[in-house]
Amino acid sequence: MTDRGHLFVVQADLTRLSADAFIIPCDSQVNVGGTWRAFVEPGFTPQPAWMWFKPEGVQLSDHMAILPDCSPATTNLDDAIGVRVLLDTVGAESSVAKLVERLLRAVETAAAHAPEPHAGRELPLIALPLIGVGQGSFQGRRAVVVRALVAALNDFVSGHRVDVALTFTRRADFAAAQWQRHLVQQDGGTLWPNLDEQQRRMADELGSKAARQQLSVFIGAGVSKPLGFPDWKGLLCELARAAGKDFDVDRTGDYPGFGSELAAHFQAQRNHDPDAQSLNQRIAERFQTHQHALGHALLADLGTQATVTTNYDCCFENAAALTHRDPRLEVLVRELASGRRPWLLKLHGDVEHPKTIVLSKEQYHTLNHELNAIRGVVQSLMLTGHLLFVGFGFADSDFLEMAKAVQRVRELAKDSDPADFDAKVGTALSLSPSSAQPYPLRYLSMKRDGESTAAAARRLEIFLDRLAWTCTVTGDGRAAYLLNPAYVVGSSDDDQAVRKALLNLEQVVHQHPDSAGASLVRELLRELGHPGS
């Protein structure tokens, strides 16, 4: 049994993240920023941040107020709201230490009032934003607050059986928190005790590849399970129950064949009643969501240019709406990829376009033959880079056949070394070890002897957290906070020295705008958070 929690650092919109409880900032009079309106009072629409509102009938006690979980009685986790704790972050005087002390009490309170973890998660997940620096008392002191929060929350989870997701909407804040974790790690701090040495090493190898844009990601149904969505087998079972049919999942293993049976059943219903739903419409309705799981956000934080999924849902798009705003994520084949924009290929269809959903044998035939170019994209990713499979069960053997074909091509390379990391076409992260591990892929299991599946799923999230951290601190975005004016106060001596030199360089470029290097320098300054570049 897990005896401690974990601190996740993630760039994400807290209002779309599936969690068990949330910390929401307010002032001493229970006024809340307008962007939280729909989250605090379901049914309202979000407002601009400066349009404060006061929830009716809510009063603070010990600087906080608990809004109970008002989720409707439904099995659809997309309707889950979770416990929300309003915390006075404005009236914390001028002490960051007092602010952090209040926050830790609020996290402990949220954990005590949280319901059973969603979708069988091993430990409850408490999500909170960067507090006190927006309209709070510590504007302009982001470096101090980020440093204090990372240290305090990491200490907190080491002694409590609760996970905490510290979320950021700004790239600069996310980079600053990840760099702070780098400094803690450098000083011998313990951040990922739940991972063994092999898992930490592989997370770092994959994270470094992501930082160099040499990694692509293949997302399977397992990543969406925290939202209550089924995998391929589970979906067929649900549809079979709805159709009143018996489905023995181990009968033949012919999932597409049974999908054809279901498609025929629902079509017969439509022939009798034109208003009845088709199979594809029913599937699209089942996978509708405005949320995403923690895993989707951690994968979106990698910033990979190419992502592939067999999932019908929009969970990754929901997570990428924040992290891929400029440039925006393009969804294939709903859109066409253009230039260097990041893209997501939805191999088996999209709930936004039910006609594209693939489940039956006939639909798979169309995908394999008439739309073979789509499958070629996956093989290209394996041939030219490294493909990371997450939450994918390989029930569809076609992907292994594609991997084997690519592996045969890669082995023709003169410098190919079977023992080398790059010798494999990809890496598959699985929950449980399997005796059937086909050779083209490198496998890493998260489950330890005697552990539950929930424990292995949580370890996978922690692995992705380490991977995203490595990607950030070894990549170009690790210092996105450096020239942000809000990070001047409390910054380290090293950061101050480099900041001063870069600002001097900015003046030189301003004086010599026609230099061949001027635009490149301005781009560098922009990457480092300079507001005027």
mmCIF file of C-alpha atoms in Angstrom, residues 17-20 75-78 80 116-122 125 219-231 289 291-296 311 313 315 391 431 454 457-458 460-461 464:
data_model
loop_
_atom_site.group_PDB
_atom_site.id
_atom_site.type_symbol
_atom_site.label_atom_id
_atom_site.label_comp_id
_atom_site.label_asym_id
_atom_site.label_seq_id
_atom_site.Cartn_x
_atom_site.Cartn_y
_atom_site.Cartn_z
ATOM 1 C CA LEU A 17 -8.889 18.643 -14.926
ATOM 2 C CA SER A 18 -10.622 15.596 -13.465
ATOM 3 C CA ALA A 19 -9.770 15.552 -9.744
ATOM 4 C CA ASP A 20 -11.413 14.783 -6.421
ATOM 5 C CA THR A 75 -22.181 7.071 -13.494
ATOM 6 C CA ASN A 76 -20.899 9.616 -16.026
ATOM 7 C CA LEU A 77 -17.760 11.040 -14.423
ATOM 8 C CA ASP A 78 -17.876 13.970 -16.815
ATOM 9 C CA ALA A 80 -18.477 14.948 -11.445
ATOM 10 C CA GLU A 116 -13.874 8.148 -2.912
ATOM 11 C CA PRO A 117 -11.236 8.782 -5.594
ATOM 12 C CA HIS A 118 -12.694 8.925 -9.092
ATOM 13 C CA ALA A 119 -12.597 5.831 -11.320
ATOM 14 C CA GLY A 120 -10.895 3.736 -8.653
ATOM 15 C CA ARG A 121 -7.821 5.957 -8.338
ATOM 16 C CA GLU A 122 -5.553 4.733 -5.513
ATOM 17 C CA LEU A 125 -6.138 13.952 -6.194
ATOM 18 C CA ILE A 219 -2.380 7.478 -26.672
ATOM 19 C CA GLY A 220 -4.566 4.471 -25.917
ATOM 20 C CA ALA A 221 -7.821 4.016 -24.024
ATOM 21 C CA GLY A 222 -6.053 3.518 -20.686
ATOM 22 C CA VAL A 223 -5.212 7.235 -20.453
ATOM 23 C CA SER A 224 -8.932 8.116 -20.504
ATOM 24 C CA LYS A 225 -9.996 5.541 -17.904
ATOM 25 C CA PRO A 226 -9.772 8.050 -14.995
ATOM 26 C CA LEU A 227 -12.760 9.768 -16.626
ATOM 27 C CA GLY A 228 -14.751 6.532 -16.489
ATOM 28 C CA PHE A 229 -14.397 5.782 -20.195
ATOM 29 C CA PRO A 230 -14.147 2.104 -21.183
ATOM 30 C CA ASP A 231 -11.461 0.398 -23.230
ATOM 31 C CA THR A 289 -16.549 15.283 -22.289
ATOM 32 C CA GLN A 291 -12.654 17.381 -19.135
ATOM 33 C CA HIS A 292 -9.348 15.564 -19.314
ATOM 34 C CA ALA A 293 -7.384 13.314 -16.992
ATOM 35 C CA LEU A 294 -4.059 14.124 -15.375
ATOM 36 C CA GLY A 295 -2.307 11.877 -17.891
ATOM 37 C CA HIS A 296 -3.607 13.881 -20.857
ATOM 38 C CA ASN A 311 -9.521 7.111 -28.714
ATOM 39 C CA ASP A 313 -12.921 11.232 -27.085
ATOM 40 C CA CYS A 315 -9.648 14.531 -23.832
ATOM 41 C CA GLY A 391 -2.409 3.241 -22.201
ATOM 42 C CA LEU A 431 0.496 -1.474 -16.145
ATOM 43 C CA ALA A 454 -4.820 1.154 -9.303
ATOM 44 C CA ALA A 457 -1.955 3.250 -12.899
ATOM 45 C CA ARG A 458 -0.908 5.873 -10.361
ATOM 46 C CA LEU A 460 2.260 5.523 -14.601
ATOM 47 C CA GLU A 461 1.031 9.058 -13.853
ATOM 48 C CA LEU A 464 4.713 10.798 -16.918
#
